[in-house]
CSV table of C-alpha atoms and ligand atoms in Angstrom, one decimal:
chain,number,residue,atom,x,y,z
A,27,MET,CA,123.2,81.0,88.2
A,28,SER,CA,122.0,82.6,91.4
A,29,ALA,CA,124.2,82.6,94.5
A,30,TYR,CA,121.2,81.8,96.8
A,31,ARG,CA,121.1,78.4,98.4
A,32,PRO,CA,117.8,77.9,100.3
A,33,ALA,CA,117.6,75.2,103.0
A,34,SER,CA,114.2,74.1,101.6
A,35,PRO,CA,113.9,75.4,98.0
A,36,GLU,CA,110.6,76.6,96.7
A,37,SER,CA,109.0,74.3,94.2
A,38,VAL,CA,105.8,76.2,93.4
A,39,PHE,CA,105.2,79.4,91.5
A,40,THR,CA,101.9,81.1,90.7
A,41,TYR,CA,100.4,83.0,87.8
A,42,GLY,CA,97.6,85.6,87.9
A,43,ALA,CA,96.2,87.8,85.3
A,44,PRO,CA,93.0,89.7,84.7
A,45,GLN,CA,90.5,89.0,81.9
A,46,LEU,CA,91.7,90.9,78.8
A,47,LYS,CA,90.4,92.4,75.7
A,48,PHE,CA,92.9,93.7,73.1
A,49,GLY,CA,92.6,95.6,69.8
A,50,ALA,CA,91.6,98.7,68.1
A,51,GLY,CA,87.9,99.4,69.0
A,52,ALA,CA,88.0,97.3,72.2
A,53,ALA,CA,87.2,100.4,74.3
A,54,ASP,CA,83.9,100.8,72.4
A,55,GLU,CA,82.7,97.6,74.0
A,56,ILE,CA,83.1,98.5,77.7
A,57,GLY,CA,79.4,99.4,78.2
A,58,TYR,CA,78.4,95.9,77.0
A,59,ASP,CA,81.1,94.3,79.1
A,60,LEU,CA,80.1,96.1,82.3
A,61,SER,CA,76.5,95.5,81.7
A,62,ARG,CA,77.2,91.8,82.2
A,63,THR,CA,78.3,92.5,85.8
A,64,GLY,CA,74.9,94.2,86.6
A,65,ALA,CA,76.6,97.6,87.0
A,66,THR,CA,74.3,100.6,87.0
A,67,ARG,CA,76.5,103.5,88.1
A,68,ALA,CA,80.1,103.7,87.1
A,69,LEU,CA,82.9,106.2,88.0
A,70,VAL,CA,85.3,107.0,85.2
A,71,VAL,CA,88.7,108.0,86.6
A,72,THR,CA,91.2,110.0,84.5
A,73,ASP,CA,93.6,113.0,84.6
A,74,PRO,CA,93.1,116.4,83.0
A,75,GLY,CA,95.5,115.7,80.1
A,76,ILE,CA,93.7,112.6,79.0
A,77,ALA,CA,90.3,114.2,79.6
A,78,ALA,CA,91.4,116.8,77.0
A,79,THR,CA,91.7,114.1,74.3
A,80,GLY,CA,87.9,113.4,74.8
A,81,THR,CA,88.5,109.7,75.3
A,82,PRO,CA,87.2,109.4,78.9
A,83,GLN,CA,83.9,111.2,78.0
A,84,ARG,CA,83.5,109.0,74.9
A,85,VAL,CA,83.9,105.9,77.1
A,86,ALA,CA,81.4,107.3,79.6
A,87,ASP,CA,78.8,108.2,76.9
A,88,GLN,CA,79.0,104.7,75.3
A,89,MET,CA,78.0,103.1,78.7
A,90,SER,CA,74.6,104.9,78.8
A,91,ARG,CA,73.4,102.8,75.9
A,92,PHE,CA,73.6,99.9,78.3
A,93,GLY,CA,71.6,101.6,81.1
A,94,ILE,CA,74.8,102.5,83.0
A,95,GLU,CA,75.1,106.0,84.4
A,96,ALA,CA,78.7,107.0,84.1
A,97,VAL,CA,80.3,110.1,85.7
A,98,VAL,CA,83.9,111.3,84.8
A,99,PHE,CA,86.3,112.3,87.6
A,100,ASP,CA,89.3,114.0,86.0
A,101,GLY,CA,91.2,115.0,89.1
A,102,VAL,CA,93.9,112.4,89.0
A,103,HIS,CA,97.4,113.7,89.8
A,104,VAL,CA,100.1,112.6,87.3
A,105,GLU,CA,102.2,110.3,89.4
A,106,PRO,CA,99.8,110.1,92.4
A,107,THR,CA,100.6,111.2,95.9
A,108,ASP,CA,99.0,110.1,99.2
A,109,GLU,CA,97.3,113.5,99.1
A,110,SER,CA,95.9,113.2,95.6
A,111,LEU,CA,94.7,109.6,96.3
A,112,ARG,CA,92.9,110.8,99.4
A,113,HIS,CA,91.3,113.6,97.4
A,114,ALA,CA,90.0,111.2,94.8
A,115,VAL,CA,88.7,108.8,97.5
A,116,GLU,CA,86.9,111.6,99.3
A,117,TRP,CA,85.3,112.8,96.1
A,118,ALA,CA,84.2,109.2,95.2
A,119,ARG,CA,82.8,108.6,98.8
A,120,ALA,CA,80.9,111.9,98.6
A,121,ASN,CA,79.4,111.4,95.2
A,122,GLY,CA,78.6,107.7,95.3
A,123,PRO,CA,77.3,105.1,95.5
A,124,TRP,CA,79.1,103.4,92.6
A,125,ASP,CA,79.0,99.8,91.6
A,126,ALA,CA,81.8,99.8,89.0
A,127,ILE,CA,85.0,101.8,88.3
A,128,VAL,CA,86.5,102.5,84.9
A,129,ALA,CA,90.1,103.8,84.7
A,130,VAL,CA,91.0,105.6,81.5
A,131,GLY,CA,94.6,106.7,81.4
A,132,GLY,CA,98.1,105.8,82.2
A,133,GLY,CA,99.4,104.2,85.4
A,134,SER,CA,98.5,107.3,87.3
A,135,SER,CA,94.8,107.0,86.5
A,136,ILE,CA,94.7,103.2,86.9
A,137,ASP,CA,96.5,103.3,90.2
A,138,THR,CA,94.2,106.1,91.5
A,139,ALA,CA,91.2,104.0,90.4
A,140,LYS,CA,92.6,101.1,92.4
A,141,ALA,CA,92.8,103.2,95.6
A,142,VAL,CA,89.4,104.6,95.0
A,143,ASP,CA,87.9,101.2,94.5
A,144,LEU,CA,89.7,99.8,97.6
A,145,LEU,CA,88.5,102.6,99.9
A,146,ILE,CA,84.9,102.8,98.7
A,147,THR,CA,84.4,99.1,99.4
A,148,ASN,CA,86.6,98.8,102.6
A,149,PRO,CA,86.8,101.0,105.7
A,150,GLY,CA,89.7,103.1,107.0
A,151,ASP,CA,92.4,105.4,105.7
A,152,LEU,CA,94.7,104.9,102.8
A,153,MET,CA,97.9,104.6,105.0
A,154,GLU,CA,96.4,101.6,106.8
A,155,TYR,CA,96.6,99.6,103.6
A,156,VAL,CA,100.0,100.9,102.4
A,157,ASN,CA,102.9,98.3,102.5
A,158,LYS,CA,104.8,98.0,105.7
A,159,PRO,CA,106.9,99.6,107.1
A,160,VAL,CA,105.6,102.9,105.6
A,161,GLY,CA,102.0,101.9,106.2
A,162,GLY,CA,100.0,99.3,108.1
A,163,GLY,CA,100.0,96.6,105.5
A,164,ARG,CA,96.3,95.9,106.2
A,165,ALA,CA,94.6,93.5,103.8
A,166,PRO,CA,91.2,94.4,102.3
A,167,GLU,CA,88.5,92.3,103.9
A,168,HIS,CA,85.7,92.9,101.4
A,169,PRO,CA,85.7,92.3,97.7
A,170,LEU,CA,86.2,95.4,95.5
A,171,HIS,CA,83.7,96.6,92.8
A,172,PRO,CA,84.5,95.5,89.2
A,173,LEU,CA,87.4,97.6,87.9
A,174,VAL,CA,87.9,98.0,84.1
A,175,ALA,CA,91.4,99.4,83.3
A,176,VAL,CA,91.8,101.1,80.0
A,177,PRO,CA,95.4,102.2,79.4
A,178,THR,CA,96.2,105.2,77.2
A,179,THR,CA,99.9,105.0,77.6
A,180,THR,CA,102.1,102.1,76.6
A,181,GLY,CA,104.0,101.5,79.8
A,182,THR,CA,103.1,100.5,83.3
A,183,GLY,CA,101.1,97.3,82.8
A,184,SER,CA,99.1,98.5,85.8
A,185,GLU,CA,96.0,97.2,84.0
A,186,SER,CA,97.2,93.7,84.9
A,187,THR,CA,99.0,94.1,88.2
A,188,THR,CA,97.9,94.0,91.9
A,189,ILE,CA,99.8,97.2,92.8
A,190,CYS,CA,98.9,100.9,93.4
A,191,VAL,CA,102.0,103.1,93.5
A,192,MET,CA,102.1,106.5,95.3
A,193,ASP,CA,104.4,109.2,96.5
A,194,VAL,CA,104.1,109.7,100.3
A,195,LEU,CA,104.8,113.4,100.4
A,196,SER,CA,105.7,113.8,104.1
A,197,LEU,CA,108.4,111.0,103.8
A,198,LYS,CA,109.6,111.8,100.3
A,199,VAL,CA,109.2,108.2,99.5
A,200,LYS,CA,107.4,106.3,96.8
A,201,THR,CA,105.7,103.1,98.0
A,202,GLY,CA,102.4,101.3,97.3
A,203,ILE,CA,99.6,99.0,98.2
A,204,SER,CA,99.9,95.5,96.9
A,205,HIS,CA,97.1,92.9,97.2
A,206,VAL,CA,95.4,90.5,94.8
A,207,ARG,CA,92.1,92.2,95.3
A,208,LEU,CA,93.5,95.3,93.5
A,209,ARG,CA,94.0,93.5,90.2
A,210,PRO,CA,91.5,94.9,87.7
A,211,THR,CA,88.6,92.6,86.7
A,212,LEU,CA,89.0,93.4,83.0
A,213,ALA,CA,91.9,95.1,81.1
A,214,VAL,CA,90.8,96.7,77.9
A,215,ILE,CA,93.8,97.5,75.7
A,216,ASP,CA,92.9,99.6,72.7
A,217,PRO,CA,96.0,100.7,70.9
A,218,ALA,CA,94.0,103.4,69.1
A,219,LEU,CA,93.8,105.3,72.4
A,220,THR,CA,97.6,105.5,72.6
A,221,LEU,CA,98.1,107.3,69.3
A,222,SER,CA,97.8,110.8,71.0
A,223,GLN,CA,100.6,110.0,73.5
A,224,PRO,CA,103.3,112.7,73.1
A,225,PRO,CA,106.9,111.5,72.2
A,226,GLY,CA,108.3,112.3,75.7
A,227,VAL,CA,105.6,110.2,77.3
A,228,THR,CA,106.0,107.4,74.7
A,229,ALA,CA,109.8,107.3,75.5
A,230,ALA,CA,109.6,107.4,79.3
A,231,SER,CA,106.7,104.9,79.6
A,232,GLY,CA,108.3,102.7,77.0
A,233,MET,CA,111.4,102.5,79.1
A,234,ASP,CA,109.1,101.3,81.9
A,235,ILE,CA,108.0,98.4,79.7
A,236,LEU,CA,111.5,97.6,78.8
A,237,CYS,CA,112.7,97.6,82.5
A,238,HIS,CA,109.7,95.5,83.6
A,239,ALA,CA,110.7,92.9,81.0
A,240,LEU,CA,114.4,93.0,81.8
A,241,GLU,CA,114.1,93.0,85.5
A,242,SER,CA,111.6,90.2,85.7
A,243,TYR,CA,113.7,88.2,83.2
A,244,THR,CA,116.8,88.6,85.3
A,245,ALA,CA,115.0,88.4,88.7
A,246,ARG,CA,116.0,85.9,91.3
A,247,PRO,CA,114.6,82.5,90.2
A,248,TYR,CA,111.6,81.3,92.2
A,249,THR,CA,113.4,78.1,93.1
A,250,THR,CA,116.1,80.0,95.0
A,251,PHE,CA,113.6,81.3,97.7
A,252,GLU,CA,112.8,79.4,100.8
A,253,ARG,CA,109.6,77.3,100.4
A,254,LYS,CA,106.5,79.3,101.4
A,255,ARG,CA,103.4,78.1,103.2
A,256,PRO,CA,100.2,78.7,101.2
A,257,GLU,CA,99.1,81.6,103.3
A,258,GLU,CA,102.5,83.3,102.8
A,259,ARG,CA,102.3,83.3,99.0
A,260,VAL,CA,102.7,86.8,97.4
A,261,PRO,CA,101.9,87.8,93.8
A,262,TYR,CA,105.7,88.2,93.1
A,263,CYS,CA,107.4,84.8,93.1
A,264,GLY,CA,110.7,85.5,91.2
A,265,ALA,CA,111.7,84.6,87.7
A,266,ASN,CA,109.7,81.6,86.5
A,267,PRO,CA,108.9,79.9,83.1
A,268,ILE,CA,105.6,81.6,82.5
A,269,ALA,CA,106.8,85.1,83.3
A,270,ASP,CA,110.0,84.5,81.2
A,271,MET,CA,107.9,83.8,78.2
A,272,TRP,CA,106.0,87.1,78.5
A,273,SER,CA,109.2,89.0,79.1
A,274,GLU,CA,111.0,87.6,76.1
A,275,LYS,CA,108.2,88.3,73.8
A,276,ALA,CA,107.9,91.9,75.2
A,277,LEU,CA,111.6,92.4,74.3
A,278,THR,CA,111.1,91.2,70.8
A,279,LEU,CA,108.0,93.5,70.3
A,280,LEU,CA,110.0,96.5,71.7
A,281,ALA,CA,112.9,95.7,69.3
A,282,GLU,CA,110.4,96.1,66.4
A,283,SER,CA,108.5,99.2,67.5
A,284,PHE,CA,110.1,101.4,70.2
A,285,ARG,CA,112.2,103.7,68.1
A,286,ARG,CA,109.4,103.9,65.5
A,287,ALA,CA,106.7,104.8,68.0
A,288,VAL,CA,108.8,107.7,69.5
A,289,ARG,CA,109.7,109.0,66.0
A,290,ASP,CA,106.2,108.8,64.5
A,291,GLY,CA,103.4,108.7,67.0
A,292,SER,CA,100.9,108.0,64.2
A,293,ASP,CA,102.5,104.7,63.2
A,294,GLU,CA,99.6,102.4,64.1
A,295,ASP,CA,101.6,99.2,63.7
A,296,ALA,CA,104.3,100.5,66.1
A,297,ARG,CA,101.6,101.6,68.6
A,298,GLU,CA,99.9,98.2,68.5
A,299,LYS,CA,103.2,96.4,69.2
A,300,MET,CA,104.1,98.8,72.0
A,301,ALA,CA,100.7,98.2,73.6
A,302,MET,CA,101.2,94.5,73.3
A,303,ALA,CA,104.7,94.8,74.8
A,304,ALA,CA,103.3,96.8,77.7
A,305,THR,CA,100.6,94.2,78.4
A,306,PHE,CA,103.0,91.2,78.0
A,307,ALA,CA,105.7,92.8,80.2
A,308,GLY,CA,102.9,93.5,82.8
A,309,MET,CA,101.9,89.8,82.8
A,310,GLY,CA,105.6,88.9,83.3
A,311,PHE,CA,106.7,91.3,86.0
A,312,GLY,CA,103.3,91.2,87.7
A,313,ASN,CA,104.1,87.6,88.6
A,314,ALA,CA,107.9,87.6,88.8
A,315,GLY,CA,108.6,91.0,90.3
A,316,VAL,CA,111.2,93.8,89.5
A,317,HIS,CA,114.4,94.7,91.3
A,318,ILE,CA,117.3,97.2,91.3
A,319,PRO,CA,116.3,99.8,88.7
A,320,HIS,CA,112.8,100.1,90.2
A,321,ALA,CA,114.2,100.2,93.7
A,322,ASN,CA,116.5,103.1,92.6
A,323,ALA,CA,113.7,104.8,90.7
A,324,TYR,CA,111.7,105.5,93.8
A,325,PRO,CA,114.2,107.9,95.5
A,326,ILE,CA,115.1,109.3,92.1
A,327,ALA,CA,111.5,110.3,91.5
A,328,GLY,CA,110.7,111.0,95.2
A,329,ARG,CA,113.6,113.5,95.8
A,330,VAL,CA,113.3,115.4,92.5
A,331,LYS,CA,114.6,119.0,92.7
A,332,ASP,CA,113.9,121.1,89.7
A,333,PHE,CA,113.6,118.8,86.6
A,334,HIS,CA,110.7,119.5,84.2
A,335,PRO,CA,110.5,116.8,81.5
A,336,LYS,CA,109.2,117.6,78.0
A,337,ASP,CA,105.5,116.6,77.3
A,338,TYR,CA,104.5,116.2,81.0
A,339,PRO,CA,102.5,118.7,83.1
A,340,ALA,CA,104.8,121.7,83.7
A,341,ASP,CA,103.4,122.9,87.0
A,342,GLU,CA,105.6,120.7,89.3
A,343,PRO,CA,109.1,119.3,88.9
A,344,MET,CA,109.1,115.5,88.3
A,345,VAL,CA,111.1,112.6,87.0
A,346,PRO,CA,108.5,110.4,85.3
A,347,HIS,CA,108.4,106.8,86.5
A,348,GLY,CA,109.8,105.2,83.3
A,349,MET,CA,112.6,107.8,83.1
A,350,SER,CA,113.5,107.3,86.7
A,351,VAL,CA,113.7,103.5,86.2
A,352,ALA,CA,115.8,103.8,83.1
A,353,LEU,CA,118.5,106.1,84.4
A,354,THR,CA,120.3,103.4,86.5
A,355,ALA,CA,119.3,100.4,84.4
A,356,PRO,CA,122.5,100.1,82.4
A,357,GLU,CA,124.6,100.1,85.5
A,358,ALA,CA,122.2,97.8,87.4
A,359,PHE,CA,122.5,95.2,84.7
A,360,ARG,CA,126.2,95.5,84.6
A,361,PHE,CA,126.1,94.7,88.3
A,362,THR,CA,123.7,91.8,88.0
A,363,PHE,CA,125.4,90.3,84.9
A,364,ASP,CA,127.4,87.6,86.8
A,365,ALA,CA,124.2,86.2,88.5
A,366,SER,CA,122.9,85.0,85.1
A,367,PRO,CA,125.3,85.8,82.1
A,368,GLU,CA,123.2,83.9,79.6
A,369,ARG,CA,120.0,85.7,80.4
A,370,HIS,CA,121.7,89.1,80.2
A,371,ARG,CA,123.2,88.3,76.8
A,372,ARG,CA,119.9,86.8,75.5
A,373,ALA,CA,118.0,89.9,76.6
A,374,ALA,CA,120.4,92.2,74.8
A,375,ARG,CA,120.1,90.0,71.7
A,376,LEU,CA,116.3,90.1,71.7
A,377,LEU,CA,116.3,93.8,72.2
A,378,ASP,CA,118.7,94.5,69.4
A,379,PRO,CA,119.0,91.5,67.1
A,380,GLY,CA,121.4,93.3,64.8
A,381,ALA,CA,123.9,94.5,67.4
A,382,ASP,CA,127.5,93.1,67.5
A,383,GLU,CA,128.3,91.5,70.8
A,384,PRO,CA,131.2,93.3,72.5
A,385,GLY,CA,134.3,91.4,73.6
A,386,ASP,CA,133.2,91.7,77.2
A,387,PRO,CA,129.8,90.1,77.3
A,388,ALA,CA,128.9,92.0,80.5
A,389,GLU,CA,128.9,95.2,78.3
A,390,PHE,CA,126.3,93.8,75.8
A,391,LEU,CA,123.1,94.7,77.6
A,392,PRO,CA,124.3,98.1,79.0
A,393,GLY,CA,125.5,99.0,75.5
A,394,VAL,CA,122.2,98.1,73.8
A,395,LEU,CA,120.3,100.0,76.5
A,396,THR,CA,122.3,103.2,76.3
A,397,ALA,CA,122.2,103.3,72.5
A,398,LEU,CA,118.4,103.0,72.7
A,399,MET,CA,118.1,105.7,75.4
A,400,ARG,CA,120.2,108.1,73.4
A,401,ASP,CA,118.0,107.5,70.3
A,402,ILE,CA,114.7,108.2,72.0
A,403,GLY,CA,115.8,111.2,74.1
A,404,ILE,CA,116.1,109.9,77.6
A,405,PRO,CA,118.5,112.0,79.7
A,406,GLY,CA,122.1,110.7,80.0
A,407,GLY,CA,122.1,109.8,83.6
A,408,ILE,CA,120.9,111.0,87.1
A,409,GLY,CA,123.2,114.1,86.7
A,410,ALA,CA,121.1,115.2,83.8
A,411,VAL,CA,117.9,115.3,86.0
A,412,GLY,CA,119.6,117.3,88.7
A,413,TYR,CA,121.5,115.0,91.1
A,414,ASP,CA,125.2,115.2,92.0
A,415,GLU,CA,127.7,113.2,94.0
A,416,GLY,CA,126.5,114.8,97.2
A,417,ASP,CA,123.0,113.4,96.8
A,418,ILE,CA,124.1,109.8,96.6
A,419,PRO,CA,123.8,109.0,100.3
A,420,ASP,CA,120.2,110.1,100.4
A,421,LEU,CA,119.4,108.2,97.2
A,422,VAL,CA,121.0,105.1,98.6
A,423,ASP,CA,119.0,105.5,101.8
A,424,GLY,CA,115.8,105.6,99.7
A,425,THR,CA,116.7,102.5,97.7
A,426,MET,CA,117.6,100.5,100.8
A,427,LYS,CA,114.1,101.2,102.0
A,428,GLN,CA,112.7,99.2,99.0
A,429,GLN,CA,113.6,95.8,100.5
A,430,ARG,CA,110.5,94.2,99.0
A,431,LEU,CA,112.0,94.9,95.5
A,432,LEU,CA,115.6,94.3,96.4
A,433,ALA,CA,114.6,90.8,97.7
A,434,THR,CA,113.9,90.0,94.0
A,435,ALA,CA,117.4,91.0,92.9
A,436,PRO,CA,119.4,88.0,91.6
A,437,LYS,CA,122.2,88.7,94.1
A,438,ASP,CA,122.6,90.4,97.5
A,439,VAL,CA,122.7,94.2,97.2
A,440,THR,CA,124.7,96.2,99.8
A,441,GLU,CA,124.6,99.9,100.4
A,442,ASP,CA,128.0,100.2,98.7
A,443,ASP,CA,126.8,98.3,95.7
A,444,VAL,CA,123.9,100.7,95.3
A,445,ALA,CA,126.2,103.7,95.9
A,446,GLY,CA,128.4,102.5,93.1
A,447,ILE,CA,125.5,102.0,90.7
A,448,PHE,CA,124.3,105.6,91.4
A,449,ARG,CA,127.8,107.0,91.1
A,450,ARG,CA,128.4,105.4,87.7
A,451,SER,CA,124.9,106.5,86.6
A,452,LEU,CA,125.7,110.2,87.2
A,453,SER,CA,126.7,110.4,83.5
A,454,LEU,CA,126.0,107.5,81.3
A,455,TRP,CA,127.5,108.9,78.1
B,510,NAD,N1,100.6,99.7,89.3
B,510,NAD,C1,101.6,99.3,88.6
B,510,NAD,O1,101.8,98.1,88.4
B,510,NAD,C2,102.6,100.3,88.1
B,510,NAD,C3,103.7,99.9,87.4
B,510,NAD,C4,104.6,100.9,86.9
B,510,NAD,C5,104.3,102.2,87.1
B,510,NAD,N2,103.3,102.6,87.9
B,510,NAD,C6,103.0,104.0,88.1
B,510,NAD,O2,102.3,104.6,87.0
B,510,NAD,C7,102.5,106.0,86.9
B,510,NAD,C8,103.1,106.4,85.5
B,510,NAD,O3,102.1,106.0,84.6
B,510,NAD,P1,102.3,106.2,83.0
B,510,NAD,O4,103.7,106.2,82.7
B,510,NAD,O5,101.4,105.3,82.3
B,510,NAD,O6,101.9,107.7,82.7
B,510,NAD,P2,100.8,108.7,83.4
B,510,NAD,O7,99.6,108.0,83.7
B,510,NAD,O8,101.5,109.3,84.6
B,510,NAD,O9,100.6,109.8,82.3
B,510,NAD,C9,101.7,110.6,81.8
B,510,NAD,C10,101.3,111.8,81.1
B,510,NAD,O10,100.8,111.4,79.8
B,510,NAD,C11,99.5,112.0,79.5
B,510,NAD,N3,98.8,111.0,78.7
B,510,NAD,C12,98.6,109.7,78.9
B,510,NAD,N4,98.0,109.0,77.9
B,510,NAD,C13,97.9,110.0,76.9
B,510,NAD,C14,97.3,109.9,75.6
B,510,NAD,N5,96.9,108.8,75.1
B,510,NAD,N6,97.3,111.1,74.9
B,510,NAD,C15,97.8,112.2,75.4
B,510,NAD,N7,98.3,112.3,76.7
B,510,NAD,C16,98.4,111.2,77.4
B,510,NAD,C17,98.9,112.2,80.9
B,510,NAD,O11,97.9,113.2,80.8
B,510,NAD,C18,100.1,112.6,81.7
B,510,NAD,O12,100.4,113.9,81.6
B,510,NAD,C19,103.6,106.3,88.0
B,510,NAD,O13,102.9,106.8,89.1
B,510,NAD,C20,104.2,104.9,88.3
B,510,NAD,O14,104.7,104.8,89.6
B,510,NAD,C21,102.4,101.7,88.3
B,511,ZN,ZN1,107.6,100.4,86.4
């Protein structure tokens, strides 16, 4: 169990989730759903790649039958930056007023829609709301407009979380805004929209699902924190029985569908299970939190040199979020094993029910993870996306800035620990 011994242990955990509609055809009902809120002018937020599939325009057209004028903005940057978010906000402020926002896309589109919604309903600049110490940590005073989130990837779970992630270009750091008011009003998960995801996106975003489930399941238990006062409560409370349930189920769904969805994108059953896994993992980590692999992912993505992943826009180098999270996950879980051996073993068993448990139980989860990563075409370590030994101090520095995430790790994490995880992740196989 955890090494933490609080003087006055926490006895309360919380659970939050948006309203949710799930299933093939669910996206055809958004006009009706929004009309119930009294909306008359909706902004549909998406990126150019998803716009090219025709889905965002279809969603917009269907709203007009309910007296809602819908306008598509397709200027989302894949993996948003502070600059791209500001651009979207300026566009929305100049072309408003709006009384509803509909995000159609992956985490990039949904997070951009959250920032737009925040800043057309509340005054000030983006950085005032960004988490401290990078930003001002300001809380929105006014309620946001209804936000309907329609994921087209199977990954982030952003449709159920309170977070907006961005790359702050001048600081080469990924951070975010986190507040309950950012949680979408309604999540519409329609697996039919995910069929066009290319295999590279399915693999990377699927690793994001998997790490959300694994990290929240192995997170520091909520009872090991010091007791909070009501006004101090945050959406992330550490591993807890409700989040555990979602994470376990997400792992089982991934076991049944992940390899299949990457191999054959038209496999509707696999796509539906992946969509369910993404949603379930989102409900888990959105309340428990994530830890070391996500903390490491931020500098891995933020300091990218010249890596161009298959199936992503080719104009800029990038390490996609799910890939950046996956690359140090096997080593991170080798490191956290002794904080909760049973949880690590159970997670490996759920993810690969047929696997033989190795003699050293600490190797079980890393082994199952690397076998999966190899099968679905994830690069074999941070070396394969362009980093070498000499980059490790900078990467460690970036990770240590993610104290909000490291606080959820099931044991204390020192700079040396993180350096060791990065070093052993240079080449995973
Ligand atoms: N807010 C949260 O809770 C949260 C959690 C995890 C990650 N994130 C963030 O989400 C972003 C990553 O999101 P993502 O992995 O969902 O991918 P994404 O939104 O970045 O999209 C990836 C690529 O796939 C394309 N694409 C998406 N759906 C498609 C479809 N159905 N058909 C064809 N192409 C499609 C897009 O055009 C894009 O090129 C990162 O910025 C990450 O930091 C947010
Ligand atoms: Zn993630």
